[in-house]
Coordinates of C-alpha atoms and ligand atoms in Angstrom, one line a residue:
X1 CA 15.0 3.5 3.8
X2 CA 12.0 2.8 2.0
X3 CA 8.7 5.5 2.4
X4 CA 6.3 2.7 3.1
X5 CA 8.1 0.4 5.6
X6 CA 6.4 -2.8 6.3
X7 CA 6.9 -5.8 9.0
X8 CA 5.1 -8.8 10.5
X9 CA 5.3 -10.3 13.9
X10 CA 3.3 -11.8 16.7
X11 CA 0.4 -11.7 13.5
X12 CA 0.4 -8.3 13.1
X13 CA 1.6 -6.6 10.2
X14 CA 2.7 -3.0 10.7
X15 CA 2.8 -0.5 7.8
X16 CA 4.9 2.4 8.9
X17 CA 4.5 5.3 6.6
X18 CA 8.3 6.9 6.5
X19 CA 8.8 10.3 4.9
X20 CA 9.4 12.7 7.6
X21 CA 11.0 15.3 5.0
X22 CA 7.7 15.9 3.5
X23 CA 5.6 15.1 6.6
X24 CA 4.7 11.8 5.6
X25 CA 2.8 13.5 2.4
X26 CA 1.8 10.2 0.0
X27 CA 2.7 10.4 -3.2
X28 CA 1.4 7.9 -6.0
X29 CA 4.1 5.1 -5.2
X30 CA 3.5 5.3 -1.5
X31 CA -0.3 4.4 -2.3
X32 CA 0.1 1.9 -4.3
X33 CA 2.6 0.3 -2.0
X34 CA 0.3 0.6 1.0
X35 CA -2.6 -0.7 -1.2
X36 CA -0.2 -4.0 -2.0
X37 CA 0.9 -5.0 1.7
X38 CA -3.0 -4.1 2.6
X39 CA -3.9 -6.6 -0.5
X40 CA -1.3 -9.5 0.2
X41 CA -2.5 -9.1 3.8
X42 CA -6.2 -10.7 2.8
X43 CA -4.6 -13.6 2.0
X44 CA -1.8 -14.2 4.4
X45 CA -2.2 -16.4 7.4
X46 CA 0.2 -15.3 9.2
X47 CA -1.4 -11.8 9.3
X48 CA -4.4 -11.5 11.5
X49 CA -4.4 -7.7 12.0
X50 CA -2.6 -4.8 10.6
X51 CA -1.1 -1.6 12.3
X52 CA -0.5 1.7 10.8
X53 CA 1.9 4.4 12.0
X54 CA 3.7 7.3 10.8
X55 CA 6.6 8.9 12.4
X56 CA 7.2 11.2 15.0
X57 CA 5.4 14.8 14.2
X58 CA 3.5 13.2 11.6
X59 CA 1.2 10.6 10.5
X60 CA 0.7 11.6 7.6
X61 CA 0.2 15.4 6.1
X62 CA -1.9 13.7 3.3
X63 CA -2.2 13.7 -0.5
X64 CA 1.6 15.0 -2.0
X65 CA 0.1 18.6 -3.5
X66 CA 2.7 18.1 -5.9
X67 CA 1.6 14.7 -6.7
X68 CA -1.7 16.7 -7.1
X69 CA -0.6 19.2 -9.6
X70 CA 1.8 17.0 -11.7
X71 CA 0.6 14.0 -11.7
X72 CA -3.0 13.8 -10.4
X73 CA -4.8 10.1 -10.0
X74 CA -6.4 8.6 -13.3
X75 CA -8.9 6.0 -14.0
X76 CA -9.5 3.7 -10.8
X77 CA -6.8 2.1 -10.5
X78 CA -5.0 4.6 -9.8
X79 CA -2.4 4.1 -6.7
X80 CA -5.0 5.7 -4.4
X81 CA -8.2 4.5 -5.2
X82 CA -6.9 0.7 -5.1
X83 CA -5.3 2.5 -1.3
X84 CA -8.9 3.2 0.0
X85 CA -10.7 0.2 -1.5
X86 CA -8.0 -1.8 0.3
X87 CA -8.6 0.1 3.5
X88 CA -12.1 0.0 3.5
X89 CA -12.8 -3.3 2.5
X90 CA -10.1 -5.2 4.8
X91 CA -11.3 -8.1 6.3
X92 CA -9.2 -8.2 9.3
X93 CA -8.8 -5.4 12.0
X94 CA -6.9 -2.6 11.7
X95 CA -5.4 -0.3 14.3
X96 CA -4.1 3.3 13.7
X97 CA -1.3 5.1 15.7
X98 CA -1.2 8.4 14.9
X99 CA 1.6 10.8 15.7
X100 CA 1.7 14.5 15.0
X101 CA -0.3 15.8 11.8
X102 CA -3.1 13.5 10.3
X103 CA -4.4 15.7 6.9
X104 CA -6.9 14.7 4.0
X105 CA -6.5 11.3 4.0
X106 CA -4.7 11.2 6.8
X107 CA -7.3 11.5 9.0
X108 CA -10.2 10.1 6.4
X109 CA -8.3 6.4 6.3
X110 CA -9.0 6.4 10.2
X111 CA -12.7 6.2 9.4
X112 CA -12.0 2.5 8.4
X113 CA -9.6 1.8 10.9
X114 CA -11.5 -0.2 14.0
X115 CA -9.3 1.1 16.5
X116 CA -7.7 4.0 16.8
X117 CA -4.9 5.4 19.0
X118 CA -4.0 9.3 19.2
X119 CA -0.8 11.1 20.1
X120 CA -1.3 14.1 22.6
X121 CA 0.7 16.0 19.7
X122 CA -1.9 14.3 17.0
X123 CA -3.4 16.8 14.9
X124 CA -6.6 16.4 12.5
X125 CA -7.9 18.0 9.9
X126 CA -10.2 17.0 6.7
X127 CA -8.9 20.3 4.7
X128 CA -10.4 19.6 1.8
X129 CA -12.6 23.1 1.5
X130 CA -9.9 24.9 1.9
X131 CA -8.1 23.1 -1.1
X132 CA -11.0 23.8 -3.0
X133 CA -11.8 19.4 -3.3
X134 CA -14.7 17.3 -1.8
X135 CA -13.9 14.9 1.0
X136 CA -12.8 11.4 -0.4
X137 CA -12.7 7.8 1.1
X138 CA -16.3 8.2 1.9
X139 CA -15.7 10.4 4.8
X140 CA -18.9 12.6 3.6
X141 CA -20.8 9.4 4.8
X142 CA -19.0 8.0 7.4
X143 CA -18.0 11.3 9.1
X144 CA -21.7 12.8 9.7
X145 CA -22.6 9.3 10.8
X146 CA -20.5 8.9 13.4
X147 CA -20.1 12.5 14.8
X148 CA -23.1 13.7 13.9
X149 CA -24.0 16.3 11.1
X150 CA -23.3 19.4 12.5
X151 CA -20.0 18.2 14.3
X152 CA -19.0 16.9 10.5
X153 CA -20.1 20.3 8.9
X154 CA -17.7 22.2 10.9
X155 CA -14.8 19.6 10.7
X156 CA -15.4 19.5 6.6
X157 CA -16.9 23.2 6.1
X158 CA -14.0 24.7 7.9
X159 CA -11.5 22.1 7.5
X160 CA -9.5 23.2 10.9
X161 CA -7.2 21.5 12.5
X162 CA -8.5 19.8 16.3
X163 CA -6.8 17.8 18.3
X164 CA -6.7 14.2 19.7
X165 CA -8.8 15.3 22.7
X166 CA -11.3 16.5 20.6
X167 CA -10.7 13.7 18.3
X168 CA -11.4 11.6 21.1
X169 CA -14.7 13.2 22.3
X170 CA -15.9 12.9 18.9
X171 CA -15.8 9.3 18.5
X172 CA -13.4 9.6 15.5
X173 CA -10.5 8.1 18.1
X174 CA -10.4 5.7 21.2
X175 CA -8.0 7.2 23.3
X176 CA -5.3 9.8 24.1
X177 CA -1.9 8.4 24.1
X178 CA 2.0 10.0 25.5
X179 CA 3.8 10.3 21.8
X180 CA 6.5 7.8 23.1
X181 CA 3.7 4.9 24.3
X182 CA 1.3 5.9 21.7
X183 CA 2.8 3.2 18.9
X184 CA 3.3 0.4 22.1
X185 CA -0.2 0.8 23.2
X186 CA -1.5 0.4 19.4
X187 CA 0.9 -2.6 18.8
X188 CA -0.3 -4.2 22.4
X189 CA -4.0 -3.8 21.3
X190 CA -3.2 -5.2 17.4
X191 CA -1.8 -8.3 18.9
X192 CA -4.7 -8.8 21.2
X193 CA -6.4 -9.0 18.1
X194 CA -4.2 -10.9 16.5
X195 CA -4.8 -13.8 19.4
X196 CA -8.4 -13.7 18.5
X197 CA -10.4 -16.3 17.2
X198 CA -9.6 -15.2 13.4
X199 CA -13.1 -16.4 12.1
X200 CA -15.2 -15.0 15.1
X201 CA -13.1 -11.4 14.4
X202 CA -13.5 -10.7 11.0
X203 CA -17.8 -12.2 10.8
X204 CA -17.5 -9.0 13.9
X205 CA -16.2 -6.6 11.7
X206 CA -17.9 -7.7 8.6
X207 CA -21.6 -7.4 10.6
X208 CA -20.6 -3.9 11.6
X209 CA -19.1 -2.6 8.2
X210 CA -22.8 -4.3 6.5
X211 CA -24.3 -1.3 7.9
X212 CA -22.8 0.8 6.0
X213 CA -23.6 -0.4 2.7
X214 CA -23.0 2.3 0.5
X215 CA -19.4 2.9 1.2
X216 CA -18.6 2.0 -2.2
X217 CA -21.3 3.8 -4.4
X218 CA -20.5 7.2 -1.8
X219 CA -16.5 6.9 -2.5
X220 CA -16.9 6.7 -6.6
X221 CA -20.2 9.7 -6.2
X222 CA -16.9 11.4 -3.9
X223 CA -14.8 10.8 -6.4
X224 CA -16.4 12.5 -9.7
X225 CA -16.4 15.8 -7.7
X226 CA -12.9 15.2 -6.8
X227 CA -11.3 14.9 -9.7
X228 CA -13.2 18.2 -11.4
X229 CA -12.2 19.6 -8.6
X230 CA -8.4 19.1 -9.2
X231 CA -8.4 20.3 -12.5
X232 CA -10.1 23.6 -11.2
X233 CA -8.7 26.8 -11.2
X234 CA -9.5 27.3 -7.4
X235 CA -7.6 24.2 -6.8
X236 CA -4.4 25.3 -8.9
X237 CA -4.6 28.6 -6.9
X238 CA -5.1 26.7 -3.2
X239 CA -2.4 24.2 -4.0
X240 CA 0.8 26.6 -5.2
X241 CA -0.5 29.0 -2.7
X242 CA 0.7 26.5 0.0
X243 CA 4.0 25.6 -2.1
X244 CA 4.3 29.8 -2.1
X245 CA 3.4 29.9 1.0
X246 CA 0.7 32.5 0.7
X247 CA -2.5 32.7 1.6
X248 CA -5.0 31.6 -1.4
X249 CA -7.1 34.5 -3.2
X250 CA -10.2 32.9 -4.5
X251 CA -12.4 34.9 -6.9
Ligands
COA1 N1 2.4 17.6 -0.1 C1 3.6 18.0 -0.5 N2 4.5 18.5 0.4 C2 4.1 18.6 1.6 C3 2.8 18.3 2.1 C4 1.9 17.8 1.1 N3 0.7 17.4 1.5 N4 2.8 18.6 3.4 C5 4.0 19.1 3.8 N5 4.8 19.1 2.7 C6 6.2 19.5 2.7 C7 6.3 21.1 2.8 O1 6.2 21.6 1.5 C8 7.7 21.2 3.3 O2 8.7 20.9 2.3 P1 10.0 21.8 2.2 O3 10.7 21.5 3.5 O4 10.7 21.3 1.0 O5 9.6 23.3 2.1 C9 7.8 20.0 4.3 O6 6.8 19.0 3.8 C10 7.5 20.3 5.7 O7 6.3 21.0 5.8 P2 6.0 22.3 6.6 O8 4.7 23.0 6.0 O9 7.2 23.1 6.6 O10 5.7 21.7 8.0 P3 4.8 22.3 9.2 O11 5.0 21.5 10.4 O12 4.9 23.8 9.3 O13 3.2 22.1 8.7 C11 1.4 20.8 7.8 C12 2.8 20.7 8.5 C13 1.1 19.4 7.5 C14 0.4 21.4 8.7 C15 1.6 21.6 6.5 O14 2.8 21.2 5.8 C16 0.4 21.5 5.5 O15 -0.6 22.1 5.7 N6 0.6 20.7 4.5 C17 -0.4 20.5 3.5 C18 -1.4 19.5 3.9 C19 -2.5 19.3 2.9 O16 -3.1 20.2 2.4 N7 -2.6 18.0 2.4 C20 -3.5 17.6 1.4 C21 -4.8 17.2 2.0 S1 -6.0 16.7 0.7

């Protein structure tokens, strides 16, 4: 089966990311497969909102380190970059169900979701510190702005894990779901949505993402830091540390 399965019914189009070998890590392809149903979505009537889902145990575990080491993003249109200007620029709603883990990107894409459903096994974590990166997908703006800065400081700072209670009382998720409900309940809410007036929905969405202008400029300021970062020694050392299963010795 393919890693980035996608479907459409009722209106909603639901993106299930499918590589439960590897925790639902994304590699380049996987991006740029998301970033195509997220593009053709814009355009297609017949979509008027879009779920995302993982599998069970994990949403997604994030960036594919090995992806990171061997064949890290270039220029910007690179798989992933196209990925969260797709996300963070779609028109129409977008709902979240997250399962198990939700790393890096897994839990920074649920910044530009509007609704967002958590597992009681969901995990989050923005370990980007501890891979010696920067946050990405403008999650250094979005994050202190809608937990606050000292709440983000201590999310990105320490990069540990919490979980989808905490999620919750953070305001990065809307509720707390049972793992076997938790993809019905996001489904139920997306086709909702979906029964909206389209027009009315997405002038909604489109008057609450103008505040936050500088998504854009924040996500490309991000993403010079980012890819330094990469090609730093720290980074090598965090990054086969975790494929040696080691802990990391930064000098
Ligand atoms: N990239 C590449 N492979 C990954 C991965 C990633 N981001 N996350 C997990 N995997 C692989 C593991 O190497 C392992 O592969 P193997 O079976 O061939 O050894 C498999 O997926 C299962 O992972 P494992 O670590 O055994 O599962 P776990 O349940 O003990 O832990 C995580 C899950 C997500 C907590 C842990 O895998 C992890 O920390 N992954 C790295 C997350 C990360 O740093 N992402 C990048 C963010 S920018």
């Amino acid at each position: 089966m393919s890693e980035i399965v996608t479907q459409t019914s009722d209106g909603v189009l639901t993106i299930t990311i499918n590589r439960p070998d590897k925790k639902n890590a994304l590699t380049q392809a996987m991006y740029g497969a998301m970033a195509d149903a997220l593009e053709a979505a814009e355009t297609d009537a017949a979509v008027r909102a879009v779920l995302i889902a993982g599998v069970a145990g994990a949403f997604t575990a994030g960036n594919d380190l090995q992806d990171f080491l061997s064949n890290p993003p270039r220029g910007e249109n690179a798989p992933v970059f196209r990925f969260l200007r797709a996300i963070s620029s779609a028109s129409k709603p977008l709902v979240a169900a997250v399962t198990g883990v939700a790393v890096g990107v897994g839990s920074t894409m649920l910044l530009h979701c509007d609704l967002v459903y958590a597992a009681e096994s969901a995990k989050f974590s923005f370990p980007f510190v501890n891979l010696a990166l920067v946050p990405e997908a403008a999650s250094s703006l979005l994050l202190p702005r809608m937990v606050g800065y000292h709440k983000a400081a201590e999310m990105i700072l320490l990069g540990e894990p919490f979980d989808a209670a905490a999620a919750v009382a953070s305001g990065i998720a809307n509720a707390v779901c049972p793992d076997e409900s938790v993809v019905a309940t996001a489904l139920a809410t997306a086709r909702k949505l979906a029964a909206k007036p389209p027009t009315s929905l997405k002038l909604s969405k489109q008057l609450m993402k103008q505040a936050k202008p500088d998504v854009a400029a924040q996500m490309a300021a991000e993403g010079v830091y980012f890819s330094a970062q990469l090609q730093s020694d720290e980074a090598r050392e965090a990054m086969t540390a975790f494929f040696e299963k080691r802990p990391p010795k930064f000098n």
